[in-house]
Amino acid sequence: MLEKLFKLKEHNTNPKTEISAGIVTFMTMAYILVVQPSFMGAAGMDVGAVTVVTAILSAIFSLFMGLYTNLPFALAPAMGSNAFFAFTLVAGGVVSWQTGLGMVFISGVIFLLLSVLGLREVIVKLIPKNVKLAIGAAVGFYIVSLGFKNGGIMQVDGSISMGDIKTPAVLLTIMGLCLLVFLMSRKVKGAVFIGIIATTIIGIPMGITQVPETLVSMPPSIEPIFMKLDIMGALKWSFFPLIFTFFVGDFFSTLGTLIGVSAKADLLDEEGNLPNIEKPFLVDSIATIVGALFGSTVVTTYIESASGVEEGGRTGLTAVSTAVCFALAIFITPIVGMIPNQATAPALIIIGLMMLSGLKDIDFSDFTESFPAFATIAFTIFTNSISNGISMGIIAYTFTKLVSGRYKELNWGIYILSIPLILYFLI
């Protein structure tokens, strides 16, 4: 049955590898079960209900992704847009959380329309090849920065500095990284999974890993946030720039994840495109719409899916396994909460390294090709946003071709695409 559903032999994989990869993906994503409720709590939403909704949505749409697309991608509420929602819009007094959810719903409808009409796929094909190659590396650097910040190795407080290596938290991260380097060097199967578990255990006597009093708990009701969105309240012309921010952010974040992680999994064609990319785009857009109905911010394809790919995940069985973990997490949130950031940070750092291989294929001999690739990577890293990186890479490509007099190499589509991206930065 598994072979028929997921074509495991065709992808040179097996159930054991896929399930292990799915578990690793879940473990690197599990922080969202803590972070999302914390952010939404700051927006005045019920924390218990948000926790359950986060697990439910992640389970449902990771399952949907796995069965419908046969790709190893998992979904959950997006980091970045949730902070924008909670702290800029709601806590900032711009809108209520109900109206904010209405804005998320509208942006999801736009995603869906573009996906059904095939326009998202057209946009992907318009992006220059060297920018696509740079996206994989940009995502890799982005994941590394996540690992550095989550593990405390890098501190961002007005300025960027190195964390105090003498503190238990940073020390545990370094120990976990050393352990993972050892396992990877020895080519140990399941190195990432073993590294996360071992680092979590090491963190117990160090006081970092908190052992819960109970391992199982009954989930609270989702009634306080379910179907509480205010769509009509969000239909104001003055809110369009904010909805546009949700749209561009999710679109290019998803694109970056799909292209970057697929490159690592050798799923791209010669032009750097993902065959049948309209399928994961469709899942992603439906997830955002349904998520808003349940009381969640934008639900998107997760960059941490790269951890499962690094473990050997190549099919939808990886995503299905992640979905099962999220479903179980509804009842075992105390166990999930045990895994500290310091245990997953080393995994993110190593996974980011593995995604830099695309750099060797970028054409550095042509400045009009290399500069846009550089802009994609640099803006992703230094603005901490995949969306910013891809958007600026496309704009830079158009600009460099124009000022170099090589405008004939541009097609009408890239001009049209550049206009809303410029507005994205100006609005």
Short mmCIF file of C-alpha atoms in Angstrom, two decimals:
data_model
loop_
_atom_site.label_atom_id
_atom_site.label_comp_id
_atom_site.label_asym_id
_atom_site.label_seq_id
_atom_site.Cartn_x
_atom_site.Cartn_y
_atom_site.Cartn_z
CA MET A 1 0.00 0.00 0.00
CA LEU A 2 2.79 2.42 0.91
CA GLU A 3 4.63 1.62 -2.31
CA LYS A 4 1.50 2.28 -4.35
CA LEU A 5 0.76 5.56 -2.56
CA PHE A 6 4.25 7.04 -2.40
CA LYS A 7 6.32 5.22 -5.07
CA LEU A 8 9.12 4.58 -2.59
CA LYS A 9 11.30 2.43 -4.89
CA GLU A 10 11.10 5.04 -7.63
CA HIS A 11 12.50 7.59 -5.17
CA ASN A 12 15.13 5.16 -3.86
CA THR A 13 13.80 5.17 -0.31
CA ASN A 14 11.95 2.93 2.16
CA PRO A 15 9.32 3.24 4.93
CA LYS A 16 11.88 3.25 7.76
CA THR A 17 13.82 6.15 6.25
CA GLU A 18 10.69 8.14 5.44
CA ILE A 19 9.14 7.72 8.89
CA SER A 20 12.41 8.62 10.60
CA ALA A 21 12.67 11.70 8.37
CA GLY A 22 9.12 12.71 9.27
CA ILE A 23 9.87 12.46 12.98
CA VAL A 24 12.99 14.60 12.56
CA THR A 25 10.99 17.22 10.64
CA PHE A 26 8.47 17.30 13.46
CA MET A 27 11.15 17.68 16.11
CA THR A 28 12.69 20.67 14.34
CA MET A 29 9.22 22.22 13.91
CA ALA A 30 7.84 21.39 17.37
CA TYR A 31 8.85 24.80 18.71
CA ILE A 32 5.84 26.28 16.89
CA LEU A 33 3.59 24.56 19.45
CA VAL A 34 5.16 26.85 22.05
CA VAL A 35 5.93 29.97 20.02
CA GLN A 36 2.57 30.35 18.24
CA PRO A 37 0.49 30.29 21.47
CA SER A 38 2.95 32.72 23.07
CA PHE A 39 2.64 35.20 20.19
CA MET A 40 -1.13 34.87 19.89
CA GLY A 41 -1.46 35.22 23.66
CA ALA A 42 0.17 38.64 23.28
CA ALA A 43 -2.60 39.43 20.79
CA GLY A 44 -5.26 38.55 23.36
CA MET A 45 -6.17 35.10 22.01
CA ASP A 46 -6.78 32.03 24.19
CA VAL A 47 -3.41 30.28 24.58
CA GLY A 48 -4.80 26.77 25.12
CA ALA A 49 -7.07 26.98 22.09
CA VAL A 50 -4.22 28.31 19.92
CA THR A 51 -1.99 25.39 20.98
CA VAL A 52 -4.59 22.81 19.94
CA VAL A 53 -5.41 24.61 16.68
CA THR A 54 -1.72 24.83 15.80
CA ALA A 55 -1.31 21.08 16.24
CA ILE A 56 -4.53 20.26 14.38
CA LEU A 57 -3.75 22.45 11.37
CA SER A 58 -0.16 21.23 11.17
CA ALA A 59 -1.38 17.62 11.24
CA ILE A 60 -4.18 18.06 8.69
CA PHE A 61 -2.23 19.98 6.08
CA SER A 62 1.02 18.06 6.43
CA LEU A 63 -1.13 14.97 5.78
CA PHE A 64 -2.83 16.70 2.84
CA MET A 65 0.56 17.73 1.41
CA GLY A 66 1.95 14.21 1.71
CA LEU A 67 -1.03 12.42 0.16
CA TYR A 68 -1.84 14.97 -2.57
CA THR A 69 1.64 16.00 -3.74
CA ASN A 70 3.83 13.08 -2.59
CA LEU A 71 6.42 15.62 -1.47
CA PRO A 72 8.28 15.64 1.90
CA PHE A 73 6.99 19.05 3.03
CA ALA A 74 5.23 19.79 6.31
CA LEU A 75 3.08 22.81 7.12
CA ALA A 76 2.42 24.91 10.23
CA PRO A 77 1.63 28.55 11.13
CA ALA A 78 4.31 30.73 9.56
CA MET A 79 6.97 32.46 11.59
CA GLY A 80 7.26 36.10 10.62
CA SER A 81 3.66 36.65 9.64
CA ASN A 82 2.56 35.54 13.12
CA ALA A 83 4.82 38.15 14.72
CA PHE A 84 3.54 40.79 12.27
CA PHE A 85 -0.03 39.80 13.15
CA ALA A 86 0.42 39.71 16.93
CA PHE A 87 2.78 42.58 17.65
CA THR A 88 2.41 45.01 14.73
CA LEU A 89 -1.29 44.72 13.92
CA VAL A 90 -3.05 43.62 17.12
CA ALA A 91 -0.79 44.64 20.01
CA GLY A 92 0.04 47.78 18.01
CA GLY A 93 -3.63 48.74 18.08
CA VAL A 94 -4.19 48.69 14.31
CA VAL A 95 -6.89 45.98 14.30
CA SER A 96 -8.53 43.46 16.62
CA TRP A 97 -7.37 39.85 16.35
CA GLN A 98 -10.73 38.96 14.80
CA THR A 99 -10.22 41.51 12.02
CA GLY A 100 -6.61 40.39 11.63
CA LEU A 101 -7.82 36.84 11.00
CA GLY A 102 -10.19 38.25 8.39
CA MET A 103 -7.20 39.81 6.63
CA VAL A 104 -5.39 36.47 6.71
CA PHE A 105 -8.49 34.81 5.21
CA ILE A 106 -8.64 37.34 2.35
CA SER A 107 -4.95 36.88 1.56
CA GLY A 108 -5.55 33.12 1.51
CA VAL A 109 -8.38 33.54 -1.00
CA ILE A 110 -6.02 35.54 -3.22
CA PHE A 111 -3.44 32.72 -2.93
CA LEU A 112 -6.07 30.20 -3.92
CA LEU A 113 -7.29 32.16 -6.95
CA LEU A 114 -3.75 32.63 -8.24
CA SER A 115 -3.06 28.92 -7.71
CA VAL A 116 -6.23 27.74 -9.47
CA LEU A 117 -5.58 30.10 -12.39
CA GLY A 118 -1.99 28.84 -12.65
CA LEU A 119 -0.53 32.32 -12.15
CA ARG A 120 1.70 31.27 -9.26
CA GLU A 121 3.38 28.72 -11.48
CA VAL A 122 3.83 31.37 -14.20
CA ILE A 123 5.49 33.71 -11.70
CA VAL A 124 7.89 30.95 -10.64
CA LYS A 125 8.93 30.36 -14.27
CA LEU A 126 9.58 34.08 -14.74
CA ILE A 127 12.23 34.09 -12.02
CA PRO A 128 15.75 33.95 -13.56
CA LYS A 129 17.67 30.68 -13.23
CA ASN A 130 20.58 32.16 -11.26
CA VAL A 131 18.17 33.74 -8.78
CA LYS A 132 16.53 30.34 -8.33
CA LEU A 133 19.94 28.79 -7.68
CA ALA A 134 20.64 31.51 -5.13
CA ILE A 135 17.34 30.84 -3.35
CA GLY A 136 18.55 27.43 -2.16
CA ALA A 137 21.73 28.94 -0.72
CA ALA A 138 19.80 31.88 0.76
CA VAL A 139 17.46 29.45 2.51
CA GLY A 140 20.51 27.56 3.77
CA PHE A 141 22.03 30.68 5.32
CA TYR A 142 18.62 31.60 6.74
CA ILE A 143 18.35 28.21 8.45
CA VAL A 144 21.88 28.58 9.84
CA SER A 145 20.96 31.98 11.32
CA LEU A 146 17.88 30.41 12.92
CA GLY A 147 20.10 27.78 14.50
CA PHE A 148 22.58 30.38 15.77
CA LYS A 149 19.81 32.50 17.30
CA ASN A 150 17.77 29.63 18.74
CA GLY A 151 20.87 28.12 20.32
CA GLY A 152 22.07 31.41 21.78
CA ILE A 153 25.32 31.39 19.81
CA MET A 154 24.26 34.64 18.19
CA GLN A 155 22.53 37.41 20.13
CA VAL A 156 20.51 40.11 18.40
CA ASP A 157 19.79 43.01 20.71
CA GLY A 158 20.24 46.25 18.84
CA SER A 159 23.46 44.79 17.43
CA ILE A 160 24.65 41.30 16.59
CA SER A 161 27.11 39.68 18.96
CA MET A 162 28.24 36.23 20.03
CA GLY A 163 26.47 34.65 22.97
CA ASP A 164 28.23 33.87 26.21
CA ILE A 165 29.73 30.42 25.64
CA LYS A 166 30.07 29.91 29.40
CA THR A 167 26.29 29.84 29.93
CA PRO A 168 24.66 26.38 30.10
CA ALA A 169 22.32 27.12 27.18
CA VAL A 170 25.05 28.10 24.71
CA LEU A 171 27.33 25.36 26.01
CA LEU A 172 24.62 22.77 25.37
CA THR A 173 24.20 24.06 21.82
CA ILE A 174 27.96 23.77 21.20
CA MET A 175 27.98 20.25 22.67
CA GLY A 176 25.03 19.28 20.46
CA LEU A 177 26.78 20.71 17.41
CA CYS A 178 29.99 18.81 18.17
CA LEU A 179 28.00 15.60 18.62
CA LEU A 180 26.17 16.12 15.34
CA VAL A 181 29.41 16.89 13.47
CA PHE A 182 30.83 13.62 14.83
CA LEU A 183 27.76 11.65 13.73
CA MET A 184 27.66 13.28 10.29
CA SER A 185 31.40 12.74 9.78
CA ARG A 186 30.93 9.07 10.59
CA LYS A 187 27.93 8.95 8.22
CA VAL A 188 25.70 7.55 10.95
CA LYS A 189 22.19 6.87 9.67
CA GLY A 190 19.64 9.04 11.45
CA ALA A 191 22.35 11.42 12.72
CA VAL A 192 20.02 14.41 13.06
CA PHE A 193 17.41 12.41 14.98
CA ILE A 194 20.02 10.90 17.30
CA GLY A 195 21.61 14.31 17.82
CA ILE A 196 18.35 15.98 18.86
CA ILE A 197 17.42 13.19 21.29
CA ALA A 198 20.91 12.96 22.81
CA THR A 199 21.22 16.73 23.25
CA THR A 200 17.78 16.85 24.88
CA ILE A 201 18.88 14.18 27.39
CA ILE A 202 22.20 15.91 28.06
CA GLY A 203 20.26 19.06 28.81
CA ILE A 204 18.41 17.45 31.75
CA PRO A 205 21.28 17.53 34.32
CA MET A 206 22.32 20.94 32.92
CA GLY A 207 18.93 22.37 33.84
CA ILE A 208 18.02 23.26 30.25
CA THR A 209 15.65 20.38 29.46
CA GLN A 210 12.63 20.58 31.73
CA VAL A 211 11.08 17.22 32.57
CA PRO A 212 7.27 17.59 32.87
CA GLU A 213 5.28 16.27 35.82
CA THR A 214 2.92 14.45 33.45
CA LEU A 215 3.51 13.09 29.96
CA VAL A 216 -0.10 13.15 28.75
CA SER A 217 -2.72 15.89 28.95
CA MET A 218 -6.23 16.37 27.53
CA PRO A 219 -6.50 19.19 24.97
CA PRO A 220 -8.53 22.32 25.81
CA SER A 221 -11.44 23.51 23.66
CA ILE A 222 -10.83 25.56 20.50
CA GLU A 223 -14.22 27.31 20.82
CA PRO A 224 -12.74 30.68 22.00
CA ILE A 225 -11.07 31.27 18.60
CA PHE A 226 -12.84 28.95 16.15
CA MET A 227 -14.84 30.85 13.47
CA LYS A 228 -14.29 34.16 15.23
CA LEU A 229 -12.71 35.94 12.25
CA ASP A 230 -14.20 39.23 11.02
CA ILE A 231 -14.02 39.22 7.22
CA MET A 232 -16.25 42.26 6.66
CA GLY A 233 -14.21 44.31 9.10
CA ALA A 234 -11.09 43.49 7.08
CA LEU A 235 -12.63 44.68 3.80
CA LYS A 236 -11.33 48.23 4.04
CA TRP A 237 -9.22 49.88 1.35
CA SER A 238 -6.84 51.16 4.03
CA PHE A 239 -6.08 47.53 5.00
CA PHE A 240 -5.01 46.56 1.47
CA PRO A 241 -1.29 47.28 2.05
CA LEU A 242 -1.39 45.07 5.16
CA ILE A 243 -3.11 42.24 3.29
CA PHE A 244 -0.55 42.71 0.52
CA THR A 245 2.20 42.26 3.12
CA PHE A 246 0.68 38.92 4.18
CA PHE A 247 0.37 37.89 0.53
CA VAL A 248 3.90 38.70 -0.65
CA GLY A 249 5.46 37.37 2.53
CA ASP A 250 3.74 34.00 2.31
CA PHE A 251 4.09 33.65 -1.46
CA PHE A 252 7.84 34.10 -1.58
CA SER A 253 8.49 32.35 1.72
CA THR A 254 6.67 29.28 0.34
CA LEU A 255 8.46 29.60 -2.99
CA GLY A 256 11.83 29.81 -1.25
CA THR A 257 11.07 26.73 0.83
CA LEU A 258 9.82 24.68 -2.12
CA ILE A 259 12.74 25.57 -4.39
CA GLY A 260 15.43 25.45 -1.70
CA VAL A 261 14.40 22.18 -0.07
CA SER A 262 13.56 20.53 -3.41
CA ALA A 263 17.04 21.38 -4.67
CA LYS A 264 18.50 19.50 -1.72
CA ALA A 265 16.23 16.54 -2.48
CA ASP A 266 17.17 16.59 -6.21
CA LEU A 267 13.57 17.21 -7.19
CA LEU A 268 14.15 20.18 -9.54
CA ASP A 269 14.42 20.05 -13.33
CA GLU A 270 17.25 21.50 -15.42
CA GLU A 271 15.76 25.01 -15.28
CA GLY A 272 15.54 24.95 -11.51
CA ASN A 273 11.76 24.45 -11.49
CA LEU A 274 9.79 22.02 -9.32
CA PRO A 275 7.51 19.86 -11.53
CA ASN A 276 3.83 20.14 -10.57
CA ILE A 277 4.60 23.02 -8.20
CA GLU A 278 0.97 24.07 -8.51
CA LYS A 279 0.03 21.18 -6.19
CA PRO A 280 1.99 22.31 -3.10
CA PHE A 281 0.93 25.90 -3.86
CA LEU A 282 -2.71 24.77 -3.80
CA VAL A 283 -2.26 22.98 -0.47
CA ASP A 284 -0.52 26.05 0.94
CA SER A 285 -3.31 28.43 -0.09
CA ILE A 286 -6.11 26.20 1.23
CA ALA A 287 -4.20 25.84 4.50
CA THR A 288 -4.19 29.61 4.98
CA ILE A 289 -7.93 29.91 4.33
CA VAL A 290 -8.89 27.04 6.64
CA GLY A 291 -6.35 28.21 9.19
CA ALA A 292 -7.99 31.62 9.44
CA LEU A 293 -11.37 29.94 10.00
CA PHE A 294 -9.87 27.91 12.85
CA GLY A 295 -8.23 30.97 14.37
CA SER A 296 -4.67 30.81 13.05
CA THR A 297 -2.34 33.15 11.24
CA VAL A 298 -0.94 32.19 7.81
CA VAL A 299 -0.26 28.44 7.55
CA THR A 300 2.60 27.67 5.18
CA THR A 301 5.17 25.12 4.03
CA TYR A 302 7.95 24.95 6.61
CA ILE A 303 11.61 25.51 5.91
CA GLU A 304 12.38 22.94 8.61
CA SER A 305 11.21 20.31 6.11
CA ALA A 306 14.86 20.42 5.04
CA SER A 307 15.75 18.46 8.18
CA GLY A 308 13.64 15.53 7.01
CA VAL A 309 15.13 15.71 3.53
CA GLU A 310 18.60 15.61 5.06
CA GLU A 311 17.53 12.42 6.87
CA GLY A 312 16.65 10.88 3.52
CA GLY A 313 12.97 11.83 3.19
CA ARG A 314 11.97 12.02 -0.47
CA THR A 315 8.22 11.31 -0.62
CA GLY A 316 4.93 12.27 0.92
CA LEU A 317 5.34 9.54 3.53
CA THR A 318 7.74 11.90 5.32
CA ALA A 319 5.04 14.60 5.51
CA VAL A 320 2.44 12.01 6.60
CA SER A 321 4.74 10.87 9.41
CA THR A 322 5.16 14.47 10.54
CA ALA A 323 1.37 14.84 10.46
CA VAL A 324 0.96 11.83 12.75
CA CYS A 325 3.44 13.36 15.20
CA PHE A 326 1.49 16.63 15.28
CA ALA A 327 -1.77 14.72 15.83
CA LEU A 328 -0.24 12.87 18.78
CA ALA A 329 1.18 16.14 20.08
CA ILE A 330 -2.35 17.29 20.86
CA PHE A 331 -2.26 14.84 23.78
CA ILE A 332 1.46 14.76 24.58
CA THR A 333 2.33 18.46 24.53
CA PRO A 334 4.33 18.06 27.79
CA ILE A 335 6.74 15.68 26.03
CA VAL A 336 6.99 17.96 22.98
CA GLY A 337 7.72 20.88 25.27
CA MET A 338 10.72 18.99 26.68
CA ILE A 339 12.77 19.46 23.50
CA PRO A 340 14.77 22.68 24.04
CA ASN A 341 15.85 25.06 21.29
CA GLN A 342 19.43 24.10 22.11
CA ALA A 343 18.70 20.54 20.90
CA THR A 344 17.29 21.54 17.51
CA ALA A 345 19.66 24.48 16.87
CA PRO A 346 22.66 22.26 15.93
CA ALA A 347 20.45 20.36 13.48
CA LEU A 348 19.41 23.62 11.79
CA ILE A 349 23.03 24.75 11.49
CA ILE A 350 24.15 21.52 9.81
CA ILE A 351 21.08 21.39 7.56
CA GLY A 352 21.76 24.96 6.44
CA LEU A 353 25.30 23.94 5.49
CA MET A 354 23.98 21.11 3.35
CA MET A 355 21.86 23.55 1.31
CA LEU A 356 24.75 25.72 0.10
CA SER A 357 25.76 23.40 -2.74
CA GLY A 358 23.77 25.43 -5.29
CA LEU A 359 26.34 28.23 -5.03
CA LYS A 360 28.74 26.34 -7.29
CA ASP A 361 26.26 26.48 -10.19
CA ILE A 362 25.71 30.26 -10.14
CA ASP A 363 27.31 32.07 -13.10
CA PHE A 364 29.75 34.43 -11.37
CA SER A 365 31.47 35.33 -14.67
CA ASP A 366 28.52 37.58 -15.66
CA PHE A 367 27.94 40.47 -13.24
CA THR A 368 24.33 40.94 -14.39
CA GLU A 369 23.70 37.35 -13.29
CA SER A 370 25.86 37.20 -10.17
CA PHE A 371 24.70 40.47 -8.57
CA PRO A 372 21.00 39.48 -8.47
CA ALA A 373 22.03 36.12 -6.97
CA PHE A 374 24.15 37.95 -4.40
CA ALA A 375 21.25 40.32 -3.60
CA THR A 376 18.94 37.34 -3.05
CA ILE A 377 21.33 35.81 -0.53
CA ALA A 378 22.44 39.04 1.19
CA PHE A 379 18.95 40.47 1.71
CA THR A 380 17.70 37.12 2.99
CA ILE A 381 20.48 36.92 5.58
CA PHE A 382 20.76 40.53 6.70
CA THR A 383 17.05 41.40 6.73
CA ASN A 384 16.13 38.00 8.19
CA SER A 385 13.50 37.42 5.52
CA ILE A 386 13.33 34.96 2.62
CA SER A 387 10.59 37.11 1.06
CA ASN A 388 12.80 40.20 1.08
CA GLY A 389 15.67 38.24 -0.44
CA ILE A 390 13.73 36.79 -3.38
CA SER A 391 11.91 40.06 -4.04
CA MET A 392 15.14 42.08 -4.06
CA GLY A 393 16.86 39.46 -6.24
CA ILE A 394 14.17 39.83 -8.91
CA ILE A 395 14.28 43.62 -8.75
CA ALA A 396 18.08 43.58 -8.93
CA TYR A 397 17.97 41.30 -11.98
CA THR A 398 15.64 43.67 -13.82
CA PHE A 399 17.69 46.73 -12.84
CA THR A 400 21.11 45.32 -13.76
CA LYS A 401 19.92 44.12 -17.14
CA LEU A 402 18.40 47.55 -17.87
CA VAL A 403 21.41 49.65 -16.83
CA SER A 404 23.81 47.34 -18.67
CA GLY A 405 21.85 47.86 -21.89
CA ARG A 406 20.87 44.20 -22.04
CA TYR A 407 17.16 44.90 -21.70
CA LYS A 408 16.42 42.50 -24.60
CA GLU A 409 17.20 39.64 -22.22
CA LEU A 410 14.18 40.66 -20.13
CA ASN A 411 10.65 39.54 -20.96
CA TRP A 412 7.45 41.46 -20.32
CA GLY A 413 6.61 39.23 -17.40
CA ILE A 414 9.66 40.23 -15.35
CA TYR A 415 8.74 43.92 -15.76
CA ILE A 416 5.21 43.28 -14.53
CA LEU A 417 6.46 41.16 -11.64
CA SER A 418 8.94 43.85 -10.53
CA ILE A 419 6.24 46.52 -10.08
CA PRO A 420 4.33 44.94 -7.14
CA LEU A 421 7.64 43.87 -5.59
CA ILE A 422 8.87 47.47 -5.57
CA LEU A 423 5.53 48.48 -4.02
CA TYR A 424 6.05 45.74 -1.41
CA PHE A 425 9.10 47.60 -0.10
CA LEU A 426 7.55 51.06 -0.42
CA ILE A 427 4.17 50.44 1.19
#
